[in-house]
Amino acid sequence: MRAVLVVNAGSSSVKFQIFDIAAGEKLHRLIKGQVDGIGTQPRLRAKTGDGSALIERHYAPNEIAHVPAAIATAGQWLRDAHAIELVAIGHRVVHGGPDYDRPVLVDADVLARLERHVALAPLHQPNNIAPIRSLLASRPELPQVACFDTAFHRSHDAVTDHYAIPEHFYREGVRRYGFHGLSYEYVAGRLSEMAPGIAKRRVIAAHLGSGASMCALKEGRSVDSTMGFTALDGLPMGTRSGQIDPGVLLYMLTEKGMSAEAVQNMLYRESGLKGLSGVSSDMRELEASSDSGVALAIDYFVHRIGLYAGMLAAALGGLDAFVFTAGIGENSAMIRARVAEKLGWLGATFDPIANRAGMSVISQADSKVALYVVPTDEELMIARHTVSLLATRAGQLHPAAMRSAFG
């Protein structure tokens, strides 16, 4: 069976999905799995595209001590148990920097460029590129495609992407990039299927999960975003601070004597919902808790979403629809209800019954701002990009190379 593998690698887990390419760009999800507990309590889990369990296997820590070992273990299982022959691998890469505004076939030069952006996404970039580096060495003949969370936002105007600092920094790449682009690209496409008239108008999409951001869409294109140079800016997240006065950071460095590394660790790993609540970074745990700090964390999260909705509505010149997506946006009826209340001044009329029922439309019929819940699928987006890029390149290659790529 010939298929595309999609990889989303983190520090202690590697998520993967397998898509059958037999029907061309009409992809069929075969397997969804992950290797987690890398280096501590490694475990391989996988299920079919329709949710049936396939495997749950535990390993000794030294058997899967790092991300490349996790990739090798998952790959061996796929070959042995399912006779899957990989045509290509698509990777989620958080930061493409100023170089990449679309998916790209990875070679040594591309990898070197991506490594320059590790400091801009320290939670994600090192882990995103680790399997790419490993596979370039072990399987150089296997095409790898990097798909960037920043690429979808490269349509922004210069006035949107600039910071008010000396211009030479912008030319060097210090600018507002925006993230979660693969999610927003998928959501924009789904909305055009669900409500084509609305999708072409003024839409705010809110990717609310452990990482959280919001994006202003017009005619399905990104025109502004809450995230900027790094994935720290904007909304508070599970463990990330979101927007913060730069003076606070200067104070921590100069008056508190904190090192740059300590400040970075605090902003990325000890802040956000976790820092405010003192309990957890997981919204499910916060909703179930009665701790006094939890109420502040949830209030703050909702408050900032409301503030940024106003900002993005101003960027759009009004608002016709608001879309909830990602883990919290798709699953927390309470957060959706509280955010919808914040959108009332923009003309949103909320339908609590539809919200509790988990409907895709949670606004009243006469609402001036339509409210949608659209589950995201970044992995499918990556698979589509991977197949599309290889198909384009195959058309320019020798027929033997086309047969090698697509059988």
Short mmCIF file of C-alpha atoms in Angstrom, two decimals:
data_model
loop_
_atom_site.label_atom_id
_atom_site.label_comp_id
_atom_site.label_asym_id
_atom_site.label_seq_id
_atom_site.Cartn_x
_atom_site.Cartn_y
_atom_site.Cartn_z
CA MET A 1 0.00 0.00 0.00
CA ARG A 2 1.45 3.37 -1.05
CA ALA A 3 0.86 6.19 1.36
CA VAL A 4 1.93 9.54 2.76
CA LEU A 5 3.10 9.82 6.35
CA VAL A 6 2.35 13.05 8.24
CA VAL A 7 4.56 13.80 11.25
CA ASN A 8 4.03 16.33 14.04
CA ALA A 9 6.96 15.94 16.44
CA GLY A 10 7.16 17.40 19.95
CA SER A 11 9.71 17.15 22.76
CA SER A 12 8.31 13.94 24.31
CA SER A 13 5.91 12.67 21.65
CA VAL A 14 5.64 12.12 17.92
CA LYS A 15 2.15 12.19 16.42
CA PHE A 16 1.73 10.55 13.03
CA GLN A 17 -0.98 9.81 10.51
CA ILE A 18 -1.04 7.68 7.38
CA PHE A 19 -3.02 8.70 4.29
CA ASP A 20 -3.71 6.39 1.35
CA ILE A 21 -2.91 8.19 -1.92
CA ALA A 22 -4.56 5.67 -4.25
CA ALA A 23 -7.28 8.16 -5.15
CA GLY A 24 -4.85 11.01 -5.85
CA GLU A 25 -5.57 14.19 -3.91
CA LYS A 26 -8.77 12.67 -2.48
CA LEU A 27 -6.92 11.32 0.53
CA HIS A 28 -8.14 8.56 2.81
CA ARG A 29 -6.92 8.52 6.43
CA LEU A 30 -5.83 4.99 7.28
CA ILE A 31 -4.03 5.27 10.61
CA LYS A 32 -3.69 7.84 13.38
CA GLY A 33 -1.15 7.28 16.13
CA GLN A 34 1.60 8.58 18.35
CA VAL A 35 4.68 7.60 20.27
CA ASP A 36 4.64 9.36 23.64
CA GLY A 37 6.68 9.22 26.84
CA ILE A 38 9.91 9.34 24.82
CA GLY A 39 12.90 8.66 27.07
CA THR A 40 10.78 7.99 30.16
CA GLN A 41 7.84 5.64 29.57
CA PRO A 42 7.68 5.16 25.79
CA ARG A 43 4.41 3.94 24.36
CA LEU A 44 3.24 3.38 20.80
CA ARG A 45 -0.51 3.82 20.26
CA ALA A 46 -2.46 3.79 17.02
CA LYS A 47 -5.97 3.38 15.70
CA THR A 48 -7.64 3.23 12.32
CA GLY A 49 -9.13 6.24 10.59
CA ASP A 50 -12.56 5.27 11.96
CA GLY A 51 -11.27 4.94 15.53
CA SER A 52 -10.71 1.20 15.98
CA ALA A 53 -7.69 0.37 18.16
CA LEU A 54 -4.68 -1.14 16.38
CA ILE A 55 -1.87 -1.22 18.93
CA GLU A 56 -0.81 -0.08 22.38
CA ARG A 57 2.73 -1.21 23.14
CA HIS A 58 5.10 -0.10 25.90
CA TYR A 59 8.89 0.06 25.64
CA ALA A 60 11.86 0.42 27.95
CA PRO A 61 13.20 4.00 28.17
CA ASN A 62 16.42 3.11 26.35
CA GLU A 63 14.49 1.54 23.46
CA ILE A 64 12.96 4.89 22.51
CA ALA A 65 15.24 7.48 24.04
CA HIS A 66 14.77 10.27 21.48
CA VAL A 67 12.61 11.48 18.58
CA PRO A 68 14.56 9.69 15.79
CA ALA A 69 14.13 6.39 17.66
CA ALA A 70 10.40 7.07 17.94
CA ILE A 71 10.19 7.67 14.19
CA ALA A 72 12.14 4.47 13.49
CA THR A 73 9.91 2.42 15.83
CA ALA A 74 6.68 3.72 14.31
CA GLY A 75 8.05 3.23 10.80
CA GLN A 76 9.07 -0.37 11.49
CA TRP A 77 5.62 -1.17 12.91
CA LEU A 78 3.92 0.37 9.86
CA ARG A 79 6.05 -1.71 7.49
CA ASP A 80 5.71 -4.97 9.44
CA ALA A 81 2.04 -4.80 10.42
CA HIS A 82 0.52 -3.02 7.45
CA ALA A 83 2.97 -3.39 4.55
CA ILE A 84 2.83 0.36 4.01
CA GLU A 85 5.25 1.71 1.46
CA LEU A 86 5.84 5.40 2.02
CA VAL A 87 5.83 7.70 -1.00
CA ALA A 88 6.67 10.81 1.02
CA ILE A 89 6.59 12.37 4.46
CA GLY A 90 4.93 15.68 5.29
CA HIS A 91 6.09 17.55 8.39
CA ARG A 92 4.53 20.31 10.42
CA VAL A 93 7.18 22.98 10.93
CA VAL A 94 6.11 25.90 13.09
CA HIS A 95 8.42 28.63 11.80
CA GLY A 96 9.31 29.20 8.15
CA GLY A 97 10.81 32.64 8.76
CA PRO A 98 10.98 35.13 5.89
CA ASP A 99 12.22 32.47 3.44
CA TYR A 100 9.17 30.25 2.98
CA ASP A 101 5.62 31.27 2.12
CA ARG A 102 4.53 27.80 0.94
CA PRO A 103 5.42 24.12 1.49
CA VAL A 104 8.87 23.12 0.31
CA LEU A 105 10.72 19.91 -0.50
CA VAL A 106 13.45 19.56 2.11
CA ASP A 107 17.14 19.20 1.34
CA ALA A 108 20.27 20.02 3.33
CA ASP A 109 20.06 23.72 2.44
CA VAL A 110 16.41 24.00 3.51
CA LEU A 111 17.19 22.18 6.77
CA ALA A 112 20.03 24.61 7.50
CA ARG A 113 17.68 27.55 6.95
CA LEU A 114 15.07 26.08 9.27
CA GLU A 115 17.64 25.52 12.00
CA ARG A 116 18.24 29.29 12.09
CA HIS A 117 14.72 29.77 13.46
CA VAL A 118 15.07 27.49 16.50
CA ALA A 119 15.35 30.51 18.83
CA LEU A 120 12.04 31.88 17.46
CA ALA A 121 10.05 28.77 18.37
CA PRO A 122 12.06 26.92 21.05
CA LEU A 123 9.12 24.75 22.14
CA HIS A 124 8.47 23.50 18.62
CA GLN A 125 11.18 24.08 15.99
CA PRO A 126 13.91 21.78 17.39
CA ASN A 127 11.46 18.91 17.65
CA ASN A 128 9.85 19.63 14.27
CA ILE A 129 13.18 19.38 12.46
CA ALA A 130 14.72 16.48 14.44
CA PRO A 131 12.89 13.77 12.43
CA ILE A 132 13.61 15.63 9.19
CA ARG A 133 17.34 15.59 9.94
CA SER A 134 17.24 11.93 10.94
CA LEU A 135 15.35 10.85 7.84
CA LEU A 136 17.56 12.87 5.51
CA ALA A 137 20.43 10.77 6.82
CA SER A 138 18.71 7.38 6.94
CA ARG A 139 16.29 7.65 3.98
CA PRO A 140 17.73 10.30 1.61
CA GLU A 141 15.70 8.92 -1.31
CA LEU A 142 12.38 9.51 0.48
CA PRO A 143 10.88 12.96 -0.31
CA GLN A 144 10.15 15.09 2.75
CA VAL A 145 7.92 18.16 2.60
CA ALA A 146 7.97 20.91 5.23
CA CYS A 147 4.62 22.65 5.77
CA PHE A 148 4.78 25.87 7.75
CA ASP A 149 2.44 27.37 10.34
CA THR A 150 3.66 30.81 9.26
CA ALA A 151 3.06 30.43 5.51
CA PHE A 152 -0.70 31.16 5.48
CA HIS A 153 -0.10 34.59 7.02
CA ARG A 154 2.45 35.77 4.46
CA SER A 155 -0.37 37.54 2.60
CA HIS A 156 -0.37 40.32 5.22
CA ASP A 157 0.25 43.92 4.22
CA ALA A 158 3.57 45.45 5.29
CA VAL A 159 1.80 47.76 7.74
CA THR A 160 0.41 44.69 9.51
CA ASP A 161 3.71 42.85 9.77
CA HIS A 162 5.99 45.69 10.85
CA TYR A 163 7.04 46.56 14.37
CA ALA A 164 7.73 50.23 15.18
CA ILE A 165 11.48 49.66 15.47
CA PRO A 166 14.30 50.57 13.03
CA GLU A 167 13.55 49.30 9.53
CA HIS A 168 16.73 47.25 9.19
CA PHE A 169 15.32 44.75 11.72
CA TYR A 170 12.37 44.06 9.39
CA ARG A 171 14.76 43.41 6.50
CA GLU A 172 16.61 40.98 8.75
CA GLY A 173 13.37 39.08 9.42
CA VAL A 174 12.13 40.66 12.66
CA ARG A 175 8.46 41.00 11.81
CA ARG A 176 5.00 39.71 12.69
CA TYR A 177 4.58 36.24 11.20
CA GLY A 178 1.48 34.70 12.76
CA PHE A 179 1.12 30.98 13.47
CA HIS A 180 -1.43 28.12 13.41
CA GLY A 181 -1.60 28.79 9.67
CA LEU A 182 -2.22 25.16 8.71
CA SER A 183 -5.25 25.14 11.02
CA TYR A 184 -6.59 28.42 9.65
CA GLU A 185 -6.06 27.30 6.07
CA TYR A 186 -8.08 24.14 6.72
CA VAL A 187 -10.83 26.03 8.57
CA ALA A 188 -11.10 28.61 5.79
CA GLY A 189 -11.55 25.79 3.29
CA ARG A 190 -14.18 24.02 5.38
CA LEU A 191 -16.09 27.24 5.94
CA SER A 192 -16.21 27.81 2.19
CA GLU A 193 -17.92 24.41 1.90
CA MET A 194 -20.31 25.01 4.80
CA ALA A 195 -21.21 28.63 4.08
CA PRO A 196 -19.59 29.88 0.86
CA GLY A 197 -21.21 33.29 1.07
CA ILE A 198 -20.00 33.89 4.62
CA ALA A 199 -16.51 32.50 3.91
CA LYS A 200 -15.81 35.31 1.43
CA ARG A 201 -16.72 37.99 3.95
CA ARG A 202 -15.22 39.22 7.23
CA VAL A 203 -14.40 36.28 9.51
CA ILE A 204 -12.46 35.82 12.74
CA ALA A 205 -11.21 32.29 13.38
CA ALA A 206 -10.15 31.43 16.94
CA HIS A 207 -7.74 28.51 17.31
CA LEU A 208 -8.20 27.83 21.03
CA GLY A 209 -6.10 25.03 22.46
CA SER A 210 -2.95 24.59 24.51
CA GLY A 211 -1.57 26.98 21.93
CA ALA A 212 -4.06 29.73 21.14
CA SER A 213 -4.38 32.49 18.59
CA MET A 214 -6.93 34.32 16.45
CA CYS A 215 -6.88 35.22 12.78
CA ALA A 216 -8.77 37.81 10.72
CA LEU A 217 -9.88 36.35 7.37
CA LYS A 218 -11.21 38.18 4.33
CA GLU A 219 -12.10 36.17 1.21
CA GLY A 220 -10.44 33.20 2.92
CA ARG A 221 -7.07 34.96 3.26
CA SER A 222 -5.30 35.99 6.44
CA VAL A 223 -5.17 39.76 6.88
CA ASP A 224 -4.06 39.91 10.54
CA SER A 225 -3.28 37.64 13.49
CA THR A 226 -2.80 37.87 17.24
CA MET A 227 0.58 36.11 17.10
CA GLY A 228 3.71 37.88 15.94
CA PHE A 229 7.47 37.27 15.71
CA THR A 230 7.18 34.17 17.89
CA ALA A 231 4.38 31.90 19.09
CA LEU A 232 4.37 33.73 22.45
CA ASP A 233 2.33 36.77 21.45
CA GLY A 234 -1.40 37.41 21.67
CA LEU A 235 -3.74 35.23 23.70
CA PRO A 236 -2.70 33.51 26.94
CA MET A 237 -2.14 29.80 26.32
CA GLY A 238 -1.71 26.62 28.32
CA THR A 239 1.78 27.51 29.54
CA ARG A 240 2.67 30.56 27.40
CA SER A 241 2.08 34.12 28.54
CA GLY A 242 0.60 35.72 25.47
CA GLN A 243 0.93 39.50 25.05
CA ILE A 244 3.10 41.16 27.68
CA ASP A 245 4.65 44.62 28.05
CA PRO A 246 8.34 44.38 26.97
CA GLY A 247 9.12 46.51 30.00
CA VAL A 248 8.15 43.57 32.23
CA LEU A 249 10.86 41.49 30.59
CA LEU A 250 13.42 44.27 30.97
CA TYR A 251 12.49 44.49 34.65
CA MET A 252 12.99 40.76 35.11
CA LEU A 253 16.39 40.91 33.43
CA THR A 254 17.76 44.07 35.05
CA GLU A 255 16.01 44.34 38.43
CA LYS A 256 15.32 40.70 39.29
CA GLY A 257 18.60 39.43 37.84
CA MET A 258 16.95 36.66 35.86
CA SER A 259 18.92 35.17 32.99
CA ALA A 260 17.56 35.26 29.44
CA GLU A 261 17.17 31.49 29.64
CA ALA A 262 15.15 31.75 32.84
CA VAL A 263 12.87 34.39 31.37
CA GLN A 264 12.37 32.30 28.24
CA ASN A 265 11.52 29.24 30.31
CA MET A 266 9.01 31.22 32.38
CA LEU A 267 7.29 32.73 29.34
CA TYR A 268 7.03 29.44 27.44
CA ARG A 269 6.54 26.86 30.20
CA GLU A 270 5.34 28.46 33.45
CA SER A 271 2.88 31.16 32.36
CA GLY A 272 -0.55 31.32 30.72
CA LEU A 273 -3.34 29.27 32.27
CA LYS A 274 -0.82 27.30 34.31
CA GLY A 275 0.83 30.40 35.75
CA LEU A 276 -2.39 32.24 36.53
CA SER A 277 -4.26 29.30 38.01
CA GLY A 278 -1.39 27.63 39.81
CA VAL A 279 -3.28 24.41 39.08
CA SER A 280 -3.05 23.26 35.47
CA SER A 281 -2.55 24.26 31.87
CA ASP A 282 -5.45 22.01 30.77
CA MET A 283 -8.80 23.77 30.37
CA ARG A 284 -10.65 20.52 31.16
CA GLU A 285 -9.01 20.36 34.57
CA LEU A 286 -9.62 24.06 35.16
CA GLU A 287 -13.33 23.78 34.37
CA ALA A 288 -13.62 20.95 36.90
CA SER A 289 -11.70 22.79 39.64
CA SER A 290 -13.07 25.01 42.41
CA ASP A 291 -9.71 26.62 43.20
CA SER A 292 -9.90 30.41 43.45
CA GLY A 293 -7.01 30.96 41.05
CA VAL A 294 -8.79 28.95 38.38
CA ALA A 295 -11.60 31.48 38.04
CA LEU A 296 -9.06 34.24 37.37
CA ALA A 297 -7.29 32.16 34.72
CA ILE A 298 -10.52 31.40 32.85
CA ASP A 299 -11.77 34.99 33.19
CA TYR A 300 -8.49 36.29 31.83
CA PHE A 301 -8.55 33.86 28.89
CA VAL A 302 -12.08 34.91 27.90
CA HIS A 303 -11.34 38.60 28.48
CA ARG A 304 -8.35 38.56 26.13
CA ILE A 305 -10.31 36.72 23.43
CA GLY A 306 -12.93 39.45 23.64
CA LEU A 307 -10.30 42.21 23.40
CA TYR A 308 -8.62 40.65 20.37
CA ALA A 309 -11.98 40.09 18.69
CA GLY A 310 -12.48 43.85 18.79
CA MET A 311 -9.00 44.46 17.39
CA LEU A 312 -9.42 42.00 14.52
CA ALA A 313 -12.93 43.26 13.75
CA ALA A 314 -11.38 46.72 13.40
CA ALA A 315 -8.76 45.30 11.01
CA LEU A 316 -11.57 43.78 8.93
CA GLY A 317 -13.80 46.85 9.06
CA GLY A 318 -16.59 44.86 10.70
CA LEU A 319 -17.48 41.25 11.37
CA ASP A 320 -19.76 38.73 9.67
CA ALA A 321 -18.72 35.46 11.34
CA PHE A 322 -16.71 34.06 14.23
CA VAL A 323 -15.33 30.50 14.13
CA PHE A 324 -14.29 28.35 17.11
CA THR A 325 -11.74 25.62 16.44
CA ALA A 326 -9.01 23.45 18.09
CA GLY A 327 -9.24 21.55 21.40
CA ILE A 328 -10.90 24.17 23.61
CA GLY A 329 -12.86 25.83 20.82
CA GLU A 330 -14.31 22.54 19.61
CA ASN A 331 -14.99 20.93 23.00
CA SER A 332 -15.66 23.55 25.67
CA ALA A 333 -19.30 24.68 25.54
CA MET A 334 -18.62 26.91 28.54
CA ILE A 335 -15.80 28.85 26.87
CA ARG A 336 -17.82 29.21 23.66
CA ALA A 337 -20.78 30.57 25.63
CA ARG A 338 -18.65 33.09 27.52
CA VAL A 339 -16.84 34.25 24.38
CA ALA A 340 -20.14 34.57 22.50
CA GLU A 341 -21.35 36.87 25.25
CA LYS A 342 -18.30 39.06 24.65
CA LEU A 343 -19.25 39.27 20.95
CA GLY A 344 -22.74 40.61 21.61
CA TRP A 345 -21.74 44.22 20.97
CA LEU A 346 -20.59 43.20 17.48
CA GLY A 347 -24.03 41.77 16.70
CA ALA A 348 -23.69 38.12 17.71
CA THR A 349 -26.86 36.50 19.08
CA PHE A 350 -25.97 33.23 20.79
CA ASP A 351 -27.98 29.97 20.70
CA PRO A 352 -27.26 28.13 24.00
CA ILE A 353 -29.23 25.03 23.00
CA ALA A 354 -27.25 24.55 19.79
CA ASN A 355 -24.05 25.18 21.73
CA ARG A 356 -24.77 22.53 24.36
CA ALA A 357 -25.75 20.09 21.61
CA GLY A 358 -22.41 20.59 19.88
CA MET A 359 -23.91 21.93 16.66
CA SER A 360 -21.74 23.48 13.95
CA VAL A 361 -23.81 26.70 14.00
CA ILE A 362 -24.35 28.14 17.49
CA SER A 363 -25.88 31.53 16.65
CA GLN A 364 -29.55 32.46 16.34
CA ALA A 365 -31.02 32.69 12.85
CA ASP A 366 -31.28 36.49 13.09
CA SER A 367 -27.74 37.00 14.42
CA LYS A 368 -25.77 39.70 12.58
CA VAL A 369 -22.59 37.73 13.30
CA ALA A 370 -22.77 34.00 12.56
CA LEU A 371 -21.08 31.73 15.11
CA TYR A 372 -19.56 28.46 13.90
CA VAL A 373 -17.73 25.49 15.40
CA VAL A 374 -15.40 23.97 12.79
CA PRO A 375 -13.12 21.08 13.82
CA THR A 376 -9.64 21.61 12.44
CA ASP A 377 -7.47 19.02 10.68
CA GLU A 378 -3.89 20.20 10.30
CA GLU A 379 -2.66 16.71 9.40
CA LEU A 380 -4.99 16.43 6.42
CA MET A 381 -3.84 19.87 5.30
CA ILE A 382 -0.21 18.73 5.47
CA ALA A 383 -1.02 15.55 3.52
CA ARG A 384 -2.75 17.58 0.82
CA HIS A 385 0.20 19.94 0.52
CA THR A 386 2.62 17.04 0.35
CA VAL A 387 0.76 15.23 -2.41
CA SER A 388 0.18 18.46 -4.34
CA LEU A 389 3.84 19.46 -4.23
CA LEU A 390 5.05 16.04 -5.32
CA ALA A 391 2.47 15.90 -8.12
CA THR A 392 3.64 19.28 -9.38
CA ARG A 393 7.27 18.23 -9.28
CA ALA A 394 6.52 14.84 -10.85
CA GLY A 395 5.05 16.62 -13.87
CA GLN A 396 8.45 18.19 -14.45
CA LEU A 397 10.45 15.00 -13.94
CA HIS A 398 11.45 12.06 -16.12
CA PRO A 399 8.67 9.43 -16.42
CA ALA A 400 10.79 6.94 -14.45
CA ALA A 401 10.91 9.38 -11.55
CA MET A 402 7.14 9.80 -11.76
CA ARG A 403 6.70 6.04 -11.53
CA SER A 404 9.04 6.00 -8.54
CA ALA A 405 7.00 8.68 -6.78
CA PHE A 406 3.49 7.52 -7.58
CA GLY A 407 3.72 3.97 -8.85
#
